[in-house]
Amino acid sequence: MAQRSDETLDTLELRLGHTFADRTVLIEALNHASVHANGRGPNYQRLEFVGDRVLGLTIAAELYRRDPAADEGDLARRLNALVRKETCADRALLLGIDDALRLGAAEAQAGGRRKAAILADACEAVLAAIFLDAGFAAAEAAILRVWGPLLDDKGIDRDAKTSLQERLQAEGGRPPVYRLKVRTGPDHAPHFVIEVVNGEEVLAEGEGGSKREAEQNAARAALLRLSQREPS
């Protein structure tokens, strides 16, 4: 299993805007269960439970403060879009959590560093680690730093496939193409992984229990990725 370096943790702290008084909890947040032979050693699962709540409260309160005219339905839709798995996974990649993760050999070989579910859970665990290390205000500050560019995007909960097509065509590109990458599970409970492609470039992947859900999640991930590109 790969060992993370102090330099990798330094970079993660810099991007979070938080220096840990004790990195023990941060290291636990970056341990996947596969690191331990029986899956029962310290890993991010318990921390992810806490981080999910810290993230949800922070984003909900910030949306409430920023948009006094929004009704409950609008706030709920935007909250769901901002805390969904795909958004958390994208923020994890932005922070470099994929490089800092510690995985068992088999999980690493299976592409665990790019799996949305793992990245999202680890991201929430890292937020919980900040909360436990320095309190709610520190965790809130890190969340607003990392999620800040997304908070004023009122279109984040629109139909993602339509939004992606409009963006690519506005930039002179071709419409996106959705390709089935993996289908697993029985017929009554399938799981799809879809990649969205623009020309020769794979923009992102999405997962879901139906092709439609996976395509929408792929489009959302692509929109998030495109929003972080520097203008030419």
PDB file of C-alpha atoms in Angstrom:
ATOM      1  CA  MET A   1       0.000   0.000   0.000  1.00  0.00           C
ATOM      2  CA  ALA A   2       1.260   3.476  -0.827  1.00  0.00           C
ATOM      3  CA  GLN A   3       2.583   5.649   1.975  1.00  0.00           C
ATOM      4  CA  ARG A   4       1.615   9.307   1.985  1.00  0.00           C
ATOM      5  CA  SER A   5       4.368  11.856   2.475  1.00  0.00           C
ATOM      6  CA  ASP A   6       4.491  14.807   4.853  1.00  0.00           C
ATOM      7  CA  GLU A   7       4.676  17.005   1.759  1.00  0.00           C
ATOM      8  CA  THR A   8       1.333  15.632   0.548  1.00  0.00           C
ATOM      9  CA  LEU A   9      -0.260  16.458   3.900  1.00  0.00           C
ATOM     10  CA  ASP A  10       1.345  19.917   3.857  1.00  0.00           C
ATOM     11  CA  THR A  11      -0.247  20.572   0.469  1.00  0.00           C
ATOM     12  CA  LEU A  12      -3.634  19.353   1.671  1.00  0.00           C
ATOM     13  CA  GLU A  13      -3.482  21.611   4.739  1.00  0.00           C
ATOM     14  CA  LEU A  14      -2.550  24.569   2.552  1.00  0.00           C
ATOM     15  CA  ARG A  15      -5.517  23.995   0.233  1.00  0.00           C
ATOM     16  CA  LEU A  16      -7.862  23.550   3.183  1.00  0.00           C
ATOM     17  CA  GLY A  17      -6.536  26.687   4.854  1.00  0.00           C
ATOM     18  CA  HIS A  18      -6.127  24.753   8.114  1.00  0.00           C
ATOM     19  CA  THR A  19      -3.010  23.488   9.881  1.00  0.00           C
ATOM     20  CA  PHE A  20      -3.724  20.588  12.227  1.00  0.00           C
ATOM     21  CA  ALA A  21      -2.553  20.787  15.819  1.00  0.00           C
ATOM     22  CA  ASP A  22      -2.420  16.984  15.727  1.00  0.00           C
ATOM     23  CA  ARG A  23      -2.395  15.171  12.394  1.00  0.00           C
ATOM     24  CA  THR A  24      -3.516  11.876  13.912  1.00  0.00           C
ATOM     25  CA  VAL A  25      -7.168  12.542  13.115  1.00  0.00           C
ATOM     26  CA  LEU A  26      -6.297  13.765   9.610  1.00  0.00           C
ATOM     27  CA  ILE A  27      -4.366  10.576   8.902  1.00  0.00           C
ATOM     28  CA  GLU A  28      -7.345   8.515  10.089  1.00  0.00           C
ATOM     29  CA  ALA A  29      -9.594  10.514   7.737  1.00  0.00           C
ATOM     30  CA  LEU A  30      -7.382   9.495   4.820  1.00  0.00           C
ATOM     31  CA  ASN A  31      -7.277   5.764   5.641  1.00  0.00           C
ATOM     32  CA  HIS A  32      -9.569   3.531   3.597  1.00  0.00           C
ATOM     33  CA  ALA A  33     -10.857   0.394   5.343  1.00  0.00           C
ATOM     34  CA  SER A  34      -8.894  -1.742   2.861  1.00  0.00           C
ATOM     35  CA  VAL A  35      -5.658  -0.633   4.543  1.00  0.00           C
ATOM     36  CA  HIS A  36      -6.411  -3.118   7.336  1.00  0.00           C
ATOM     37  CA  ALA A  37      -6.579  -6.834   6.635  1.00  0.00           C
ATOM     38  CA  ASN A  38      -9.835  -7.252   8.567  1.00  0.00           C
ATOM     39  CA  GLY A  39     -11.203  -3.825   7.622  1.00  0.00           C
ATOM     40  CA  ARG A  40     -11.601  -2.913  11.289  1.00  0.00           C
ATOM     41  CA  GLY A  41      -8.643  -0.642  11.981  1.00  0.00           C
ATOM     42  CA  PRO A  42      -8.822   3.168  12.101  1.00  0.00           C
ATOM     43  CA  ASN A  43     -10.338   4.473   8.865  1.00  0.00           C
ATOM     44  CA  TYR A  44     -12.511   7.310   7.631  1.00  0.00           C
ATOM     45  CA  GLN A  45     -15.930   5.695   8.029  1.00  0.00           C
ATOM     46  CA  ARG A  46     -16.838   7.073  11.471  1.00  0.00           C
ATOM     47  CA  LEU A  47     -15.408  10.474  10.608  1.00  0.00           C
ATOM     48  CA  GLU A  48     -17.410  10.586   7.367  1.00  0.00           C
ATOM     49  CA  PHE A  49     -20.585  10.263   9.464  1.00  0.00           C
ATOM     50  CA  VAL A  50     -19.668  13.446  11.357  1.00  0.00           C
ATOM     51  CA  GLY A  51     -18.353  15.311   8.332  1.00  0.00           C
ATOM     52  CA  ASP A  52     -21.578  14.791   6.408  1.00  0.00           C
ATOM     53  CA  ARG A  53     -23.473  16.672   9.133  1.00  0.00           C
ATOM     54  CA  VAL A  54     -20.897  19.453   9.471  1.00  0.00           C
ATOM     55  CA  LEU A  55     -20.915  20.018   5.718  1.00  0.00           C
ATOM     56  CA  GLY A  56     -24.705  19.987   5.452  1.00  0.00           C
ATOM     57  CA  LEU A  57     -25.194  22.477   8.294  1.00  0.00           C
ATOM     58  CA  THR A  58     -22.522  24.831   6.964  1.00  0.00           C
ATOM     59  CA  ILE A  59     -23.858  24.870   3.407  1.00  0.00           C
ATOM     60  CA  ALA A  60     -27.502  25.151   4.513  1.00  0.00           C
ATOM     61  CA  ALA A  61     -26.750  28.110   6.785  1.00  0.00           C
ATOM     62  CA  GLU A  62     -24.645  29.855   4.147  1.00  0.00           C
ATOM     63  CA  LEU A  63     -27.319  29.465   1.454  1.00  0.00           C
ATOM     64  CA  TYR A  64     -29.871  30.887   3.902  1.00  0.00           C
ATOM     65  CA  ARG A  65     -27.638  33.897   4.606  1.00  0.00           C
ATOM     66  CA  ARG A  66     -26.748  34.566   0.971  1.00  0.00           C
ATOM     67  CA  ASP A  67     -30.209  34.434  -0.552  1.00  0.00           C
ATOM     68  CA  PRO A  68     -32.958  35.887   1.676  1.00  0.00           C
ATOM     69  CA  ALA A  69     -35.469  35.651  -1.181  1.00  0.00           C
ATOM     70  CA  ALA A  70     -35.071  31.896  -1.772  1.00  0.00           C
ATOM     71  CA  ASP A  71     -37.889  29.675  -0.562  1.00  0.00           C
ATOM     72  CA  GLU A  72     -37.424  26.341   1.196  1.00  0.00           C
ATOM     73  CA  GLY A  73     -37.693  24.340  -2.024  1.00  0.00           C
ATOM     74  CA  ASP A  74     -34.996  26.402  -3.766  1.00  0.00           C
ATOM     75  CA  LEU A  75     -32.684  26.110  -0.770  1.00  0.00           C
ATOM     76  CA  ALA A  76     -33.231  22.360  -0.530  1.00  0.00           C
ATOM     77  CA  ARG A  77     -32.469  21.774  -4.216  1.00  0.00           C
ATOM     78  CA  ARG A  78     -29.273  23.799  -4.085  1.00  0.00           C
ATOM     79  CA  LEU A  79     -28.206  22.160  -0.828  1.00  0.00           C
ATOM     80  CA  ASN A  80     -28.675  18.704  -2.323  1.00  0.00           C
ATOM     81  CA  ALA A  81     -26.655  19.685  -5.379  1.00  0.00           C
ATOM     82  CA  LEU A  82     -23.813  21.081  -3.280  1.00  0.00           C
ATOM     83  CA  VAL A  83     -23.462  18.153  -0.879  1.00  0.00           C
ATOM     84  CA  ARG A  84     -24.146  15.251  -3.270  1.00  0.00           C
ATOM     85  CA  LYS A  85     -21.500  12.596  -3.763  1.00  0.00           C
ATOM     86  CA  GLU A  86     -20.303  13.907  -7.112  1.00  0.00           C
ATOM     87  CA  THR A  87     -19.738  17.431  -5.776  1.00  0.00           C
ATOM     88  CA  CYS A  88     -17.843  16.144  -2.738  1.00  0.00           C
ATOM     89  CA  ALA A  89     -15.717  13.904  -4.969  1.00  0.00           C
ATOM     90  CA  ASP A  90     -14.906  16.855  -7.200  1.00  0.00           C
ATOM     91  CA  ARG A  91     -13.864  18.947  -4.178  1.00  0.00           C
ATOM     92  CA  ALA A  92     -11.702  16.028  -3.025  1.00  0.00           C
ATOM     93  CA  LEU A  93      -9.843  16.077  -6.345  1.00  0.00           C
ATOM     94  CA  LEU A  94      -9.452  19.846  -6.092  1.00  0.00           C
ATOM     95  CA  LEU A  95      -7.886  19.441  -2.645  1.00  0.00           C
ATOM     96  CA  GLY A  96      -5.619  16.568  -3.691  1.00  0.00           C
ATOM     97  CA  ILE A  97      -7.259  14.062  -1.358  1.00  0.00           C
ATOM     98  CA  ASP A  98      -6.826  11.416  -4.056  1.00  0.00           C
ATOM     99  CA  ASP A  99      -3.047  11.709  -3.666  1.00  0.00           C
ATOM    100  CA  ALA A 100      -3.237  11.666   0.135  1.00  0.00           C
ATOM    101  CA  LEU A 101      -5.502   8.596   0.436  1.00  0.00           C
ATOM    102  CA  ARG A 102      -4.029   5.394   1.825  1.00  0.00           C
ATOM    103  CA  LEU A 103      -5.566   2.317   0.220  1.00  0.00           C
ATOM    104  CA  GLY A 104      -5.001  -1.403   0.342  1.00  0.00           C
ATOM    105  CA  ALA A 105      -3.150  -2.826  -2.652  1.00  0.00           C
ATOM    106  CA  ALA A 106      -6.220  -4.431  -4.209  1.00  0.00           C
ATOM    107  CA  GLU A 107      -8.341  -1.284  -3.875  1.00  0.00           C
ATOM    108  CA  ALA A 108      -5.564   0.867  -5.301  1.00  0.00           C
ATOM    109  CA  GLN A 109      -5.215  -1.445  -8.296  1.00  0.00           C
ATOM    110  CA  ALA A 110      -8.994  -1.302  -8.801  1.00  0.00           C
ATOM    111  CA  GLY A 111      -8.782   2.477  -9.252  1.00  0.00           C
ATOM    112  CA  GLY A 112      -9.925   3.442  -5.775  1.00  0.00           C
ATOM    113  CA  ARG A 113      -8.319   6.870  -5.979  1.00  0.00           C
ATOM    114  CA  ARG A 114     -10.753   7.827  -8.749  1.00  0.00           C
ATOM    115  CA  LYS A 115     -13.939   6.283  -7.318  1.00  0.00           C
ATOM    116  CA  ALA A 116     -16.480   8.976  -6.536  1.00  0.00           C
ATOM    117  CA  ALA A 117     -17.840   7.201  -3.458  1.00  0.00           C
ATOM    118  CA  ILE A 118     -14.392   6.854  -1.863  1.00  0.00           C
ATOM    119  CA  LEU A 119     -13.364  10.409  -2.692  1.00  0.00           C
ATOM    120  CA  ALA A 120     -16.621  11.842  -1.368  1.00  0.00           C
ATOM    121  CA  ASP A 121     -16.473   9.908   1.897  1.00  0.00           C
ATOM    122  CA  ALA A 122     -12.818  10.831   2.450  1.00  0.00           C
ATOM    123  CA  CYS A 123     -13.592  14.479   1.763  1.00  0.00           C
ATOM    124  CA  GLU A 124     -16.330  14.506   4.400  1.00  0.00           C
ATOM    125  CA  ALA A 125     -14.007  12.687   6.807  1.00  0.00           C
ATOM    126  CA  VAL A 126     -11.355  15.371   6.362  1.00  0.00           C
ATOM    127  CA  LEU A 127     -13.949  18.037   7.200  1.00  0.00           C
ATOM    128  CA  ALA A 128     -14.823  16.102  10.350  1.00  0.00           C
ATOM    129  CA  ALA A 129     -11.120  15.926  11.197  1.00  0.00           C
ATOM    130  CA  ILE A 130     -10.926  19.727  11.098  1.00  0.00           C
ATOM    131  CA  PHE A 131     -14.029  19.957  13.293  1.00  0.00           C
ATOM    132  CA  LEU A 132     -12.534  17.593  15.864  1.00  0.00           C
ATOM    133  CA  ASP A 133      -9.127  19.262  15.700  1.00  0.00           C
ATOM    134  CA  ALA A 134     -10.242  22.884  16.053  1.00  0.00           C
ATOM    135  CA  GLY A 135     -14.015  23.187  16.353  1.00  0.00           C
ATOM    136  CA  PHE A 136     -16.936  24.135  14.144  1.00  0.00           C
ATOM    137  CA  ALA A 137     -15.678  27.609  13.149  1.00  0.00           C
ATOM    138  CA  ALA A 138     -12.498  26.116  11.671  1.00  0.00           C
ATOM    139  CA  ALA A 139     -14.443  23.477   9.752  1.00  0.00           C
ATOM    140  CA  GLU A 140     -16.922  26.084   8.517  1.00  0.00           C
ATOM    141  CA  ALA A 141     -14.076  28.310   7.277  1.00  0.00           C
ATOM    142  CA  ALA A 142     -12.512  25.424   5.345  1.00  0.00           C
ATOM    143  CA  ILE A 143     -15.836  24.438   3.780  1.00  0.00           C
ATOM    144  CA  LEU A 144     -16.606  27.991   2.665  1.00  0.00           C
ATOM    145  CA  ARG A 145     -13.096  28.279   1.235  1.00  0.00           C
ATOM    146  CA  VAL A 146     -13.424  25.063  -0.782  1.00  0.00           C
ATOM    147  CA  TRP A 147     -17.120  25.297  -1.728  1.00  0.00           C
ATOM    148  CA  GLY A 148     -17.112  29.086  -2.138  1.00  0.00           C
ATOM    149  CA  PRO A 149     -16.952  29.170  -5.966  1.00  0.00           C
ATOM    150  CA  LEU A 150     -20.075  26.991  -6.136  1.00  0.00           C
ATOM    151  CA  LEU A 151     -22.278  28.748  -3.603  1.00  0.00           C
ATOM    152  CA  ASP A 152     -23.524  31.527  -5.859  1.00  0.00           C
ATOM    153  CA  ASP A 153     -24.194  29.232  -8.804  1.00  0.00           C
ATOM    154  CA  LYS A 154     -27.986  29.122  -8.757  1.00  0.00           C
ATOM    155  CA  GLY A 155     -27.984  26.873 -11.801  1.00  0.00           C
ATOM    156  CA  ILE A 156     -26.122  24.070 -10.053  1.00  0.00           C
ATOM    157  CA  ASP A 157     -29.371  22.111  -9.593  1.00  0.00           C
ATOM    158  CA  ARG A 158     -30.558  22.514 -13.214  1.00  0.00           C
ATOM    159  CA  ASP A 159     -30.714  19.573 -15.565  1.00  0.00           C
ATOM    160  CA  ALA A 160     -27.002  18.886 -15.796  1.00  0.00           C
ATOM    161  CA  LYS A 161     -27.016  17.334 -19.276  1.00  0.00           C
ATOM    162  CA  THR A 162     -28.756  20.382 -20.734  1.00  0.00           C
ATOM    163  CA  SER A 163     -26.405  22.757 -18.933  1.00  0.00           C
ATOM    164  CA  LEU A 164     -23.333  20.881 -20.135  1.00  0.00           C
ATOM    165  CA  GLN A 165     -24.511  20.811 -23.749  1.00  0.00           C
ATOM    166  CA  GLU A 166     -25.285  24.541 -23.650  1.00  0.00           C
ATOM    167  CA  ARG A 167     -21.883  25.338 -22.203  1.00  0.00           C
ATOM    168  CA  LEU A 168     -19.908  23.256 -24.690  1.00  0.00           C
ATOM    169  CA  GLN A 169     -21.832  24.603 -27.660  1.00  0.00           C
ATOM    170  CA  ALA A 170     -21.443  28.186 -26.410  1.00  0.00           C
ATOM    171  CA  GLU A 171     -17.696  27.576 -26.411  1.00  0.00           C
ATOM    172  CA  GLY A 172     -17.827  26.311 -29.975  1.00  0.00           C
ATOM    173  CA  GLY A 173     -17.539  22.643 -29.077  1.00  0.00           C
ATOM    174  CA  ARG A 174     -19.542  19.627 -30.121  1.00  0.00           C
ATOM    175  CA  PRO A 175     -22.406  18.183 -28.061  1.00  0.00           C
ATOM    176  CA  PRO A 176     -21.213  15.786 -25.359  1.00  0.00           C
ATOM    177  CA  VAL A 177     -21.397  12.022 -25.891  1.00  0.00           C
ATOM    178  CA  TYR A 178     -22.249   9.618 -23.053  1.00  0.00           C
ATOM    179  CA  ARG A 179     -20.622   6.177 -23.113  1.00  0.00           C
ATOM    180  CA  LEU A 180     -21.331   3.210 -20.873  1.00  0.00           C
ATOM    181  CA  LYS A 181     -18.091   2.235 -19.153  1.00  0.00           C
ATOM    182  CA  VAL A 182     -19.195  -0.390 -16.626  1.00  0.00           C
ATOM    183  CA  ARG A 183     -22.441  -2.147 -15.721  1.00  0.00           C
ATOM    184  CA  THR A 184     -22.521  -4.305 -12.628  1.00  0.00           C
ATOM    185  CA  GLY A 185     -25.117  -5.802 -10.312  1.00  0.00           C
ATOM    186  CA  PRO A 186     -28.193  -7.976 -10.909  1.00  0.00           C
ATOM    187  CA  ASP A 187     -31.034  -6.919 -13.183  1.00  0.00           C
ATOM    188  CA  HIS A 188     -33.177  -5.780 -10.265  1.00  0.00           C
ATOM    189  CA  ALA A 189     -30.400  -3.579  -8.817  1.00  0.00           C
ATOM    190  CA  PRO A 190     -27.981  -2.550 -11.578  1.00  0.00           C
ATOM    191  CA  HIS A 191     -25.128  -0.069 -11.188  1.00  0.00           C
ATOM    192  CA  PHE A 192     -23.856   1.965 -14.126  1.00  0.00           C
ATOM    193  CA  VAL A 193     -20.682   3.965 -14.678  1.00  0.00           C
ATOM    194  CA  ILE A 194     -20.976   6.420 -17.567  1.00  0.00           C
ATOM    195  CA  GLU A 195     -18.270   8.654 -19.011  1.00  0.00           C
ATOM    196  CA  VAL A 196     -19.035  11.885 -20.822  1.00  0.00           C
ATOM    197  CA  VAL A 197     -16.808  12.719 -23.760  1.00  0.00           C
ATOM    198  CA  ASN A 198     -16.251  15.896 -25.761  1.00  0.00           C
ATOM    199  CA  GLY A 199     -14.365  15.102 -28.934  1.00  0.00           C
ATOM    200  CA  GLU A 200     -11.415  13.002 -27.825  1.00  0.00           C
ATOM    201  CA  GLU A 201     -11.476  14.265 -24.228  1.00  0.00           C
ATOM    202  CA  VAL A 202     -13.111  12.330 -21.393  1.00  0.00           C
ATOM    203  CA  LEU A 203     -14.546  15.105 -19.262  1.00  0.00           C
ATOM    204  CA  ALA A 204     -15.788  13.083 -16.287  1.00  0.00           C
ATOM    205  CA  GLU A 205     -17.494   9.941 -15.047  1.00  0.00           C
ATOM    206  CA  GLY A 206     -20.766   9.441 -13.196  1.00  0.00           C
ATOM    207  CA  GLU A 207     -22.349   6.539 -11.337  1.00  0.00           C
ATOM    208  CA  GLY A 208     -25.955   5.613 -10.688  1.00  0.00           C
ATOM    209  CA  GLY A 209     -28.625   2.971 -10.443  1.00  0.00           C
ATOM    210  CA  SER A 210     -29.847   3.813 -13.939  1.00  0.00           C
ATOM    211  CA  LYS A 211     -28.208   5.085 -17.113  1.00  0.00           C
ATOM    212  CA  ARG A 212     -30.102   8.360 -16.780  1.00  0.00           C
ATOM    213  CA  GLU A 213     -28.886   8.935 -13.227  1.00  0.00           C
ATOM    214  CA  ALA A 214     -25.302   8.052 -14.152  1.00  0.00           C
ATOM    215  CA  GLU A 215     -25.393  10.390 -17.170  1.00  0.00           C
ATOM    216  CA  GLN A 216     -26.717  13.259 -15.066  1.00  0.00           C
ATOM    217  CA  ASN A 217     -24.004  12.670 -12.473  1.00  0.00           C
ATOM    218  CA  ALA A 218     -21.347  12.535 -15.190  1.00  0.00           C
ATOM    219  CA  ALA A 219     -22.628  15.833 -16.586  1.00  0.00           C
ATOM    220  CA  ARG A 220     -22.553  17.442 -13.134  1.00  0.00           C
ATOM    221  CA  ALA A 221     -18.995  16.283 -12.588  1.00  0.00           C
ATOM    222  CA  ALA A 222     -17.993  17.628 -15.997  1.00  0.00           C
ATOM    223  CA  LEU A 223     -19.557  21.015 -15.267  1.00  0.00           C
ATOM    224  CA  LEU A 224     -17.698  21.224 -11.983  1.00  0.00           C
ATOM    225  CA  ARG A 225     -14.431  20.303 -13.686  1.00  0.00           C
ATOM    226  CA  LEU A 226     -14.929  22.839 -16.453  1.00  0.00           C
ATOM    227  CA  SER A 227     -15.750  25.584 -13.936  1.00  0.00           C
ATOM    228  CA  GLN A 228     -12.252  25.191 -12.463  1.00  0.00           C
ATOM    229  CA  ARG A 229     -10.349  25.612 -15.705  1.00  0.00           C
ATOM    230  CA  GLU A 230      -8.451  28.826 -16.070  1.00  0.00           C
ATOM    231  CA  PRO A 231      -9.767  31.037 -18.870  1.00  0.00           C
ATOM    232  CA  SER A 232      -7.529  31.001 -21.926  1.00  0.00           C
TER     233      SER A 232
END
